[in-house]
Coordinates of C-alpha atoms and ligand atoms in Angstrom, one line a residue:
M1 CA -41.4 51.0 -131.4
D2 CA -42.3 47.9 -133.3
G3 CA -41.9 44.8 -131.2
S4 CA -40.5 42.7 -134.0
Q5 CA -37.3 44.7 -133.8
G6 CA -36.5 43.1 -130.5
H7 CA -36.0 39.5 -131.6
L8 CA -32.8 38.1 -130.1
L9 CA -30.6 40.6 -131.9
F10 CA -27.6 39.5 -130.0
N11 CA -28.0 35.8 -129.8
H12 CA -24.9 35.2 -131.9
F13 CA -22.8 37.0 -129.2
T14 CA -20.6 34.3 -127.8
A15 CA -19.0 36.2 -124.9
G16 CA -22.4 37.2 -123.6
A17 CA -25.4 35.4 -122.2
K18 CA -27.7 33.1 -123.9
L19 CA -31.1 34.8 -123.7
T20 CA -34.3 32.9 -124.0
V21 CA -36.8 35.7 -124.4
T22 CA -38.1 37.3 -127.5
V23 CA -40.1 40.4 -127.6
G24 CA -43.8 40.1 -128.1
S25 CA -45.8 42.5 -130.2
A26 CA -47.8 43.9 -127.3
L27 CA -45.3 46.4 -125.9
T28 CA -46.6 48.8 -123.3
V29 CA -46.3 52.4 -124.0
T30 CA -46.3 55.3 -121.6
E31 CA -48.4 58.2 -122.0
S32 CA -47.7 61.6 -120.6
R33 CA -49.6 64.8 -121.2
G34 CA -51.6 63.0 -123.9
I35 CA -48.6 62.2 -126.1
L36 CA -46.2 59.3 -126.0
A37 CA -43.4 60.0 -123.6
L38 CA -39.9 59.5 -124.9
R39 CA -38.3 56.6 -123.0
I40 CA -34.8 57.5 -121.9
L41 CA -32.3 55.1 -120.3
H42 CA -29.3 56.7 -118.4
V43 CA -26.3 54.5 -118.1
A44 CA -23.6 55.3 -115.6
A45 CA -21.2 53.8 -113.1
E46 CA -22.1 55.9 -110.0
I47 CA -25.1 57.7 -108.5
Y48 CA -25.3 59.9 -105.5
P49 CA -25.8 59.1 -102.6
L50 CA -25.2 55.4 -103.2
V51 CA -21.8 55.3 -105.0
K52 CA -19.9 58.5 -105.6
T53 CA -16.3 59.5 -106.5
G54 CA -17.1 62.9 -107.9
G55 CA -19.5 65.1 -109.7
L56 CA -20.7 62.4 -112.2
A57 CA -22.7 60.8 -109.3
D58 CA -24.4 64.1 -108.6
V59 CA -25.4 64.6 -112.2
V60 CA -26.7 61.0 -112.6
A61 CA -28.8 61.5 -109.5
A62 CA -30.3 64.8 -110.5
L63 CA -30.6 65.0 -114.3
P64 CA -32.9 62.0 -114.8
P65 CA -35.5 63.2 -112.3
A66 CA -35.3 66.7 -113.9
L67 CA -36.1 65.0 -117.3
A68 CA -38.9 63.0 -115.6
A69 CA -40.4 66.2 -114.3
R70 CA -40.5 67.3 -118.0
G71 CA -42.7 64.3 -118.8
L72 CA -40.0 62.0 -120.2
D73 CA -40.2 58.4 -119.1
T74 CA -36.7 58.1 -117.6
R75 CA -34.9 55.2 -116.0
I76 CA -31.3 54.6 -114.9
L77 CA -29.0 51.6 -115.3
V78 CA -26.1 51.1 -112.9
P79 CA -23.8 48.2 -111.9
G80 CA -24.6 46.4 -108.7
M81 CA -21.8 47.7 -106.5
P82 CA -22.6 47.1 -102.8
G83 CA -23.7 50.7 -102.1
I84 CA -26.2 50.4 -105.0
L85 CA -27.6 47.0 -104.0
N86 CA -28.0 48.2 -100.4
G87 CA -29.5 51.5 -101.3
V88 CA -31.9 51.0 -104.2
V89 CA -35.3 50.3 -102.8
G90 CA -37.7 47.4 -103.7
L91 CA -35.4 45.5 -106.0
K92 CA -37.2 42.8 -108.0
R93 CA -35.7 40.4 -110.6
V94 CA -36.5 41.3 -114.2
M95 CA -34.2 38.7 -115.9
R96 CA -31.7 36.1 -115.0
F97 CA -29.0 35.3 -117.5
G98 CA -25.4 34.1 -117.9
P99 CA -22.7 33.1 -118.1
A100 CA -21.4 36.4 -119.5
F101 CA -18.2 38.4 -119.1
G102 CA -16.8 35.9 -116.7
A103 CA -19.8 35.9 -114.4
A104 CA -21.7 32.6 -114.1
V105 CA -25.1 34.1 -113.2
I106 CA -26.3 37.7 -113.6
N107 CA -29.6 39.0 -112.3
L108 CA -31.0 42.2 -113.8
R109 CA -33.1 43.8 -111.1
L110 CA -35.4 46.8 -111.1
G111 CA -36.1 49.0 -108.1
H112 CA -36.2 52.8 -107.4
M113 CA -34.1 55.5 -106.0
P114 CA -34.7 56.2 -102.3
D115 CA -35.0 59.9 -102.8
S116 CA -36.3 60.7 -106.3
G117 CA -38.2 57.5 -106.6
L118 CA -36.9 57.1 -110.2
P119 CA -36.8 53.5 -111.5
V120 CA -33.3 52.0 -111.5
Y121 CA -32.1 48.8 -113.2
V122 CA -29.3 47.2 -111.2
I123 CA -27.0 44.6 -112.7
D124 CA -26.5 42.1 -109.9
A125 CA -23.3 40.3 -110.9
P126 CA -21.6 39.5 -107.6
F127 CA -18.5 38.1 -109.2
L128 CA -17.9 41.4 -111.0
Y129 CA -19.4 44.1 -108.8
R130 CA -19.7 43.0 -105.2
R131 CA -16.4 44.6 -104.1
S132 CA -16.3 47.2 -101.4
G133 CA -14.4 50.5 -101.6
N134 CA -13.8 52.6 -104.7
P135 CA -15.9 51.4 -107.7
Y136 CA -12.9 51.3 -110.1
L137 CA -9.9 50.5 -107.9
G138 CA -8.8 47.6 -105.8
P139 CA -7.4 47.9 -102.3
D140 CA -3.9 48.4 -103.8
G141 CA -5.1 51.6 -105.4
R142 CA -4.8 50.1 -108.9
D143 CA -7.6 49.5 -111.5
W144 CA -9.4 46.2 -111.0
H145 CA -7.8 43.8 -113.6
D146 CA -11.2 42.9 -115.1
N147 CA -12.5 46.5 -115.4
H148 CA -13.0 45.9 -119.2
R149 CA -15.4 43.1 -118.5
R150 CA -17.1 44.9 -115.6
F151 CA -17.9 48.0 -117.7
A152 CA -18.5 46.1 -121.0
L153 CA -21.3 44.3 -119.2
L154 CA -22.8 47.7 -118.3
G155 CA -22.9 48.7 -122.0
W156 CA -24.0 45.2 -123.0
V157 CA -27.0 45.3 -120.7
A158 CA -27.9 48.8 -121.9
A159 CA -27.9 47.5 -125.5
H160 CA -30.0 44.5 -124.6
L161 CA -32.5 46.7 -122.8
A162 CA -32.6 48.7 -126.0
S163 CA -33.3 45.6 -128.0
G164 CA -36.1 44.5 -125.7
E165 CA -34.4 41.2 -124.8
L166 CA -34.0 41.9 -121.1
D167 CA -37.3 43.7 -120.2
R168 CA -40.0 43.6 -122.8
R169 CA -42.2 45.9 -120.7
W170 CA -39.9 48.9 -121.0
I171 CA -37.8 49.5 -124.1
P172 CA -35.9 52.8 -124.3
D173 CA -36.1 55.0 -127.4
L174 CA -32.8 56.6 -126.4
V175 CA -29.8 55.4 -124.4
H176 CA -27.9 58.2 -122.7
C177 CA -24.4 57.1 -121.7
H178 CA -22.2 58.9 -119.2
D179 CA -18.4 58.8 -119.5
W180 CA -16.1 55.9 -120.5
H181 CA -17.8 53.4 -118.2
A182 CA -20.8 53.4 -120.4
G183 CA -18.9 53.9 -123.7
L184 CA -19.5 50.5 -125.1
A185 CA -23.3 50.8 -125.0
P186 CA -23.3 52.9 -128.3
A187 CA -20.9 50.4 -129.9
Y188 CA -23.1 47.4 -129.1
I189 CA -26.2 49.3 -130.2
A190 CA -24.5 50.5 -133.4
Q191 CA -23.6 46.9 -134.4
S192 CA -27.2 46.0 -134.8
P193 CA -28.5 46.8 -138.3
V194 CA -32.1 47.0 -137.2
L195 CA -32.1 48.6 -133.7
P196 CA -33.6 52.1 -134.0
T197 CA -32.4 53.2 -130.6
A198 CA -30.8 56.7 -130.5
T199 CA -27.7 57.2 -128.4
V200 CA -26.2 60.2 -126.6
F201 CA -22.8 60.1 -125.0
T202 CA -21.9 62.7 -122.4
I203 CA -18.2 63.5 -121.8
H204 CA -17.8 64.4 -118.1
N205 CA -14.1 64.1 -118.2
L206 CA -12.1 63.3 -121.3
A207 CA -8.9 62.7 -119.2
F208 CA -10.2 59.3 -118.2
H209 CA -10.2 57.2 -121.4
G210 CA -11.0 53.7 -120.1
L211 CA -7.9 52.2 -121.6
F212 CA -7.3 48.4 -121.8
P213 CA -4.8 46.2 -123.6
L214 CA -5.7 45.4 -127.2
D215 CA -6.1 41.7 -126.7
C216 CA -9.1 42.4 -124.3
H217 CA -11.1 43.0 -127.5
T218 CA -11.9 39.3 -127.8
D219 CA -13.6 39.5 -124.3
L220 CA -16.0 42.2 -125.4
G221 CA -18.2 40.4 -127.9
L222 CA -18.1 43.2 -130.4
L223 CA -19.1 41.7 -133.7
T224 CA -16.3 43.2 -135.8
S225 CA -13.2 41.1 -135.9
G226 CA -10.7 43.6 -134.4
A227 CA -10.4 46.8 -132.5
M228 CA -9.6 48.8 -135.6
Q229 CA -12.8 47.7 -137.2
S230 CA -15.0 48.3 -134.2
G231 CA -13.5 51.8 -134.0
I232 CA -12.2 51.6 -130.4
E233 CA -8.5 51.3 -131.0
F234 CA -6.5 54.1 -129.5
H235 CA -2.7 54.2 -130.0
G236 CA -2.3 50.4 -129.7
Q237 CA -4.9 50.1 -126.9
L238 CA -8.6 49.9 -126.5
S239 CA -10.5 53.0 -125.4
F240 CA -14.0 52.8 -124.1
M241 CA -14.2 56.6 -124.2
K242 CA -13.4 56.5 -127.9
A243 CA -16.1 53.8 -128.4
G244 CA -18.7 56.2 -127.1
L245 CA -17.3 59.1 -129.2
V246 CA -17.2 57.0 -132.4
H247 CA -20.6 55.3 -132.1
A248 CA -23.0 57.6 -130.3
K249 CA -25.4 59.5 -132.5
R250 CA -24.7 62.7 -130.5
I251 CA -22.0 63.7 -128.1
N252 CA -22.1 66.4 -125.5
A253 CA -19.7 67.8 -122.9
V254 CA -20.8 69.2 -119.6
S255 CA -20.2 72.9 -120.4
P256 CA -20.1 74.9 -123.6
S257 CA -16.5 76.1 -123.0
Y258 CA -15.3 72.5 -122.4
A259 CA -17.0 71.4 -125.6
R260 CA -14.9 73.9 -127.4
E261 CA -11.7 73.3 -125.5
I262 CA -11.6 69.6 -126.2
C263 CA -11.6 70.2 -129.9
A264 CA -8.1 71.6 -129.6
A265 CA -4.9 69.6 -129.2
D266 CA -3.9 71.0 -125.8
A267 CA -7.2 69.8 -124.1
G268 CA -8.2 67.0 -126.5
W269 CA -6.1 64.1 -124.9
G270 CA -5.5 62.8 -128.5
L271 CA -9.2 62.7 -129.3
D272 CA -9.5 66.3 -130.5
G273 CA -9.2 65.2 -134.2
L274 CA -12.1 62.8 -133.8
L275 CA -14.1 65.5 -131.9
R276 CA -13.4 68.0 -134.6
D277 CA -14.6 65.5 -137.2
R278 CA -17.8 65.0 -135.2
G279 CA -18.2 68.8 -134.7
S280 CA -21.8 69.0 -135.9
D281 CA -22.8 66.2 -133.5
L282 CA -21.0 67.8 -130.5
S283 CA -22.6 70.3 -128.1
G284 CA -22.0 71.6 -124.6
I285 CA -24.7 71.6 -121.9
L286 CA -23.9 73.0 -118.5
N287 CA -24.6 70.8 -115.5
G288 CA -27.1 72.0 -112.9
V289 CA -27.4 71.9 -109.2
D290 CA -29.8 69.7 -107.2
Y291 CA -31.1 72.4 -104.8
R292 CA -32.9 69.7 -102.8
V293 CA -29.5 68.6 -101.7
W294 CA -27.6 71.9 -101.8
D295 CA -29.8 74.5 -100.0
P296 CA -28.4 76.4 -97.1
G297 CA -31.9 77.1 -95.9
S298 CA -32.7 73.4 -95.2
D299 CA -29.3 71.6 -95.3
P300 CA -29.3 69.2 -92.3
A301 CA -25.5 69.2 -92.1
L302 CA -25.2 72.9 -91.1
A303 CA -24.8 74.2 -87.6
K304 CA -27.4 76.9 -88.5
N305 CA -29.4 77.3 -91.7
Y306 CA -29.5 80.6 -93.5
S307 CA -30.7 82.2 -96.6
L308 CA -30.2 85.1 -99.0
H309 CA -31.8 87.7 -96.7
H310 CA -30.8 86.1 -93.4
L311 CA -27.1 85.5 -93.6
H312 CA -26.6 85.5 -89.9
G313 CA -26.6 81.6 -89.8
K314 CA -23.6 81.6 -92.2
K315 CA -21.5 83.5 -89.5
I316 CA -22.5 80.9 -87.0
C317 CA -21.4 78.1 -89.4
K318 CA -18.1 79.8 -89.8
L319 CA -17.4 80.5 -86.1
K320 CA -18.4 76.9 -85.2
L321 CA -16.1 75.4 -87.8
Q322 CA -13.2 77.7 -86.9
A323 CA -13.5 76.6 -83.3
E324 CA -13.8 72.9 -84.3
L325 CA -10.6 73.2 -86.4
G326 CA -8.6 74.9 -83.7
F327 CA -8.5 78.2 -85.6
R328 CA -9.1 81.5 -83.9
P329 CA -12.9 82.1 -84.3
S330 CA -13.4 85.4 -86.0
T331 CA -15.8 86.6 -88.7
K332 CA -13.1 89.2 -89.8
T333 CA -10.6 86.5 -90.8
P334 CA -11.1 85.4 -94.4
L335 CA -11.7 81.6 -94.4
F336 CA -10.7 79.8 -97.6
A337 CA -11.8 76.3 -98.5
V338 CA -11.1 73.5 -100.9
V339 CA -13.5 70.6 -101.4
S340 CA -11.9 68.5 -104.1
R341 CA -10.2 65.5 -105.5
L342 CA -6.5 66.2 -105.1
T343 CA -5.3 65.5 -108.6
E344 CA -3.2 67.3 -111.3
Q345 CA -6.5 68.4 -112.9
K346 CA -7.5 70.5 -109.9
G347 CA -4.4 72.6 -109.8
L348 CA -4.0 72.3 -106.0
D349 CA -0.2 72.2 -106.3
L350 CA -0.6 75.9 -107.3
L351 CA -2.4 76.5 -104.0
L352 CA 0.5 74.9 -102.1
G353 CA 2.7 77.5 -103.8
A354 CA 0.4 80.3 -103.0
L355 CA -0.2 79.3 -99.4
P356 CA 2.4 81.6 -97.9
A357 CA 0.6 84.5 -99.6
L358 CA -2.7 83.4 -98.2
L359 CA -1.3 83.1 -94.7
A360 CA 0.5 86.4 -95.0
E361 CA -2.9 88.0 -95.6
G362 CA -4.0 86.5 -92.2
G363 CA -6.2 84.0 -94.0
Q364 CA -7.2 80.5 -92.9
L365 CA -7.5 77.4 -95.1
V366 CA -9.6 74.3 -94.6
L367 CA -9.3 71.5 -97.1
I368 CA -11.2 68.3 -97.6
G369 CA -10.1 65.9 -100.3
S370 CA -7.9 63.0 -101.3
G371 CA -5.9 61.7 -104.2
D372 CA -2.4 62.2 -105.3
P373 CA -0.1 61.2 -102.5
R374 CA 2.4 64.0 -103.2
I375 CA -0.3 66.7 -103.0
E376 CA -1.8 65.0 -99.9
A377 CA 1.7 65.1 -98.3
G378 CA 2.1 68.8 -99.2
F379 CA -1.1 69.8 -97.5
R380 CA -0.4 67.5 -94.5
A381 CA 2.9 69.2 -94.0
A382 CA 1.2 72.7 -94.3
A383 CA -1.3 71.8 -91.7
A384 CA 1.4 70.5 -89.3
A385 CA 3.4 73.7 -89.8
H386 CA 0.3 76.0 -89.3
P387 CA -2.1 74.1 -87.0
H388 CA -4.1 77.3 -86.2
S389 CA -4.6 78.4 -89.7
V390 CA -4.5 75.4 -92.0
S391 CA -6.6 72.3 -91.5
V392 CA -6.6 69.3 -93.8
Y393 CA -9.0 66.4 -93.8
L394 CA -7.7 63.7 -96.2
G395 CA -10.7 61.7 -96.9
Y396 CA -14.2 61.8 -98.2
D397 CA -17.1 63.1 -96.0
E398 CA -20.3 64.3 -97.6
P399 CA -21.7 66.2 -94.5
A400 CA -18.3 67.8 -93.8
S401 CA -18.2 69.0 -97.4
H402 CA -21.5 70.8 -96.9
R403 CA -20.4 72.3 -93.5
I404 CA -17.1 73.6 -95.1
T405 CA -18.9 75.1 -98.1
A406 CA -21.3 76.9 -95.8
A407 CA -18.6 78.1 -93.3
A408 CA -16.1 79.4 -95.8
D409 CA -15.9 82.9 -97.3
I410 CA -14.0 81.8 -100.4
L411 CA -13.9 78.5 -102.2
L412 CA -10.8 77.8 -104.2
V413 CA -11.0 75.9 -107.6
P414 CA -7.7 76.7 -109.4
S415 CA -8.2 73.9 -111.9
R416 CA -5.9 73.3 -114.9
F417 CA -8.9 72.0 -116.7
E418 CA -12.5 71.6 -115.5
P419 CA -15.2 70.1 -117.7
C420 CA -17.9 71.7 -115.6
G421 CA -17.2 71.8 -111.9
L422 CA -20.0 71.6 -109.3
T423 CA -18.4 72.9 -106.2
Q424 CA -18.2 76.5 -107.4
L425 CA -22.0 76.3 -108.1
Y426 CA -22.6 74.9 -104.6
A427 CA -20.5 77.7 -103.2
L428 CA -22.5 80.3 -105.0
R429 CA -25.7 79.1 -103.5
Y430 CA -24.1 79.1 -100.0
G431 CA -22.9 82.7 -100.2
T432 CA -19.3 81.6 -100.6
L433 CA -17.4 83.4 -103.3
P434 CA -15.6 81.1 -105.8
L435 CA -12.1 81.9 -106.8
V436 CA -11.4 79.9 -109.9
R437 CA -9.2 79.7 -113.0
R438 CA -10.9 80.8 -116.3
V439 CA -11.3 77.4 -117.9
G440 CA -14.2 75.0 -118.9
G441 CA -17.3 75.2 -116.8
L442 CA -15.6 77.5 -114.3
A443 CA -15.3 80.1 -117.1
D444 CA -19.0 79.6 -117.9
T445 CA -20.3 80.1 -114.4
V446 CA -18.0 82.5 -112.5
V447 CA -18.0 86.2 -113.5
D448 CA -14.8 88.0 -112.3
I449 CA -15.2 90.9 -110.0
T450 CA -14.0 94.0 -111.9
P451 CA -15.2 97.6 -111.7
E452 CA -17.5 96.9 -114.8
T453 CA -19.0 93.7 -113.4
L454 CA -19.5 95.3 -110.0
E455 CA -21.3 98.2 -111.8
D456 CA -23.6 96.0 -113.9
G457 CA -24.2 93.6 -111.0
S458 CA -22.9 90.4 -112.8
A459 CA -19.8 89.8 -110.6
N460 CA -20.0 86.7 -108.5
G461 CA -16.4 85.6 -107.8
F462 CA -12.7 85.8 -108.6
V463 CA -11.1 84.6 -111.8
F464 CA -7.5 84.2 -112.8
D465 CA -6.0 83.1 -116.2
Q466 CA -2.5 81.9 -116.0
I467 CA -1.6 78.5 -114.6
D468 CA 0.9 79.8 -112.1
V469 CA 1.3 80.5 -108.5
A470 CA 1.7 84.2 -108.8
A471 CA -1.6 84.6 -110.7
L472 CA -3.4 82.7 -108.0
A473 CA -1.6 84.5 -105.2
T474 CA -2.6 87.9 -106.7
R475 CA -6.2 86.9 -106.8
I476 CA -6.0 85.6 -103.2
H477 CA -4.5 88.9 -102.2
Q478 CA -7.3 90.9 -103.9
A479 CA -10.0 88.7 -102.4
C480 CA -8.6 89.4 -98.9
A481 CA -8.6 93.1 -99.7
L482 CA -12.2 93.1 -100.9
F483 CA -13.3 91.0 -97.9
K484 CA -12.8 94.1 -95.7
H485 CA -15.5 95.9 -97.7
R486 CA -18.4 94.2 -96.0
S487 CA -21.2 95.8 -97.9
I488 CA -19.7 95.2 -101.4
W489 CA -18.9 91.6 -100.3
K490 CA -22.5 91.0 -99.1
R491 CA -23.9 92.4 -102.4
I492 CA -21.8 89.9 -104.4
Q493 CA -22.7 87.0 -102.0
Q494 CA -26.4 87.8 -102.5
R495 CA -26.0 88.0 -106.2
G496 CA -24.5 84.5 -106.3
M497 CA -27.1 83.1 -103.9
A498 CA -29.9 84.4 -106.1
Q499 CA -28.5 82.9 -109.3
D500 CA -30.4 79.9 -110.7
F501 CA -28.2 77.0 -111.7
S502 CA -31.0 74.4 -111.2
W503 CA -31.4 71.6 -113.7
D504 CA -34.5 73.1 -115.3
D505 CA -32.7 74.9 -118.1
S506 CA -30.2 72.1 -118.7
A507 CA -32.8 69.4 -118.7
A508 CA -34.7 71.4 -121.4
R509 CA -31.6 71.5 -123.5
Y510 CA -31.1 67.7 -123.1
E511 CA -34.7 67.2 -124.1
A512 CA -34.1 69.3 -127.2
L513 CA -31.0 67.3 -128.0
Y514 CA -32.9 64.0 -127.7
R515 CA -35.7 65.3 -129.9
S516 CA -33.2 66.5 -132.5
I517 CA -32.0 62.9 -133.1
Ligands
ADP1 P1 -15.1 66.3 -110.0 O1 -16.2 65.5 -110.5 O2 -14.1 66.6 -111.1 O3 -14.4 65.7 -108.8 P2 -17.0 68.3 -109.4 O4 -16.8 69.7 -108.9 O5 -17.9 68.2 -110.6 O6 -15.6 67.7 -109.6 O7 -17.7 67.4 -108.3 C1 -17.1 67.0 -107.1 C2 -18.1 66.5 -106.2 O8 -17.5 65.7 -105.2 C3 -18.9 67.6 -105.4 O9 -20.2 67.0 -105.1 C4 -18.0 67.7 -104.2 O10 -18.8 68.3 -103.1 C5 -17.6 66.3 -103.9 N1 -16.4 66.1 -103.2 C6 -15.1 66.3 -103.6 N2 -14.2 65.9 -102.7 C7 -15.0 65.6 -101.6 C8 -14.6 65.1 -100.3 N3 -13.3 64.9 -100.0 N4 -15.6 64.8 -99.4 C9 -16.9 65.0 -99.8 N5 -17.3 65.4 -101.0 C10 -16.3 65.7 -101.9
GLC2 C1 -16.2 65.3 -114.0 C2 -15.5 66.7 -114.1 C3 -16.3 67.8 -113.5 C4 -17.7 67.7 -113.7 C5 -18.3 66.4 -113.3 C6 -19.7 66.2 -113.6 O1 -15.8 64.6 -113.0 O2 -14.2 66.6 -113.7 O3 -15.8 69.1 -113.9 O4 -18.4 68.7 -113.0 O5 -17.6 65.4 -114.1 O6 -20.1 66.4 -114.9

């Protein structure tokens, strides 16, 4: 990249910081395998294990190292939430600036991830980010009132890293933005006529639009005079998701099926028209699994480790959990599990309806999750009514989610929609058969057990189609029937455990996407 392109591109931006640095001509370049490595900046609001509300954090922790392993010069940019400031190692200041977005002073720091060692830029803006608990919600369970500023700053810093104004030693060639939190980065980058930076926007969940009142537009520092002109107006509001979809050079969704589904009105959340218009720039790339974190052979959370050919440890995990939960310990009883946010998306109201069928089969259910108070109350009541066969933990507990995934025979994911879904992939590796609805990434990863798929060896779980209690109950019934056939069950378990959903293949697809721009 030519250094002259980095000269204070944004110094006319009134809502932002006054920067005092210009880019010199002697930029450093990174060499890898004899050729210049592409520099990729990932921009996201969460990263496992430091701040996590769902699968987005898992992806942001695992995809960048997989790209780095392919020789790409990859860094991550995240907001300085307490978990991130405490967890990123060796933070050093790169730039101090402000006032911007309501914060008097902002320090951009650079450190590295404790596990992967990947470089991470952290925006240390105490006024905006040093708030404990959920990264998006206040203690009252409502969005923080200044979320538009908090996440505009994330996009703004990404754009200024791209222009070279914040760190002249490392200037990304491509900025890869994840979900609405990073949606303004492509908009800020696109408003510069000279910035050559490519942008990719990944849709993890189109249901979350990042909506704000229209009059917040004046706080964002976008150069165009109004939301209409800057392309982020959505039915009388601002949408950060739409900003990403309008301005990124390429868009992708986290599974091929979801990429198709969101182009239709029933799954497009009002953005399907825009997505259809951008059809040639839209692709689907399936998420992967970080098998360093999800491996039953080495998982420190398990009562006993196990593997494809030594499944005995899985029985121990099950018996131990059953005893802990107050269930009758028995390997013959089918143990169903849910590890999930309890929201409309996940279809767990259907499971409440199908619970009598599950219990009538003599099944047990363990659930860990939190979310919608009505769904929480439903499961709490079920656990109170059936203390020896239903156990509900309403909360978030990472080690417990591993123990439950290992102990269970069947993991239930009856989602109404599912962009990718990771828990079914974790279940497969842990020899736990997923029972899912045929939608999004679930449809792309779970092959229903039928006489044909049993015959050709592709079966790895149970799939149902209709969003209704009866369809789910029927599949639960069939799962319990098949569970009695131990040798068939074991064959399917081993098939799932042997499947490779690692990031290698998906990272190669992302690299091809980057190189296509
Ligand atoms: P989503 O991102 O829509 O919530 P995913 O299946 O992609 O769904 O990812 C969910 C992630 O969150 C997985 O890593 C899963 O193990 C984890 N998870 C969900 N609920 C809990 C919970 N209550 N405790 C611990 N981990 C959870
Ligand atoms: C979203 C989706 C989920 C996906 C995850 C990671 O939260 O709901 O399906 O697996 O992002 O991409």
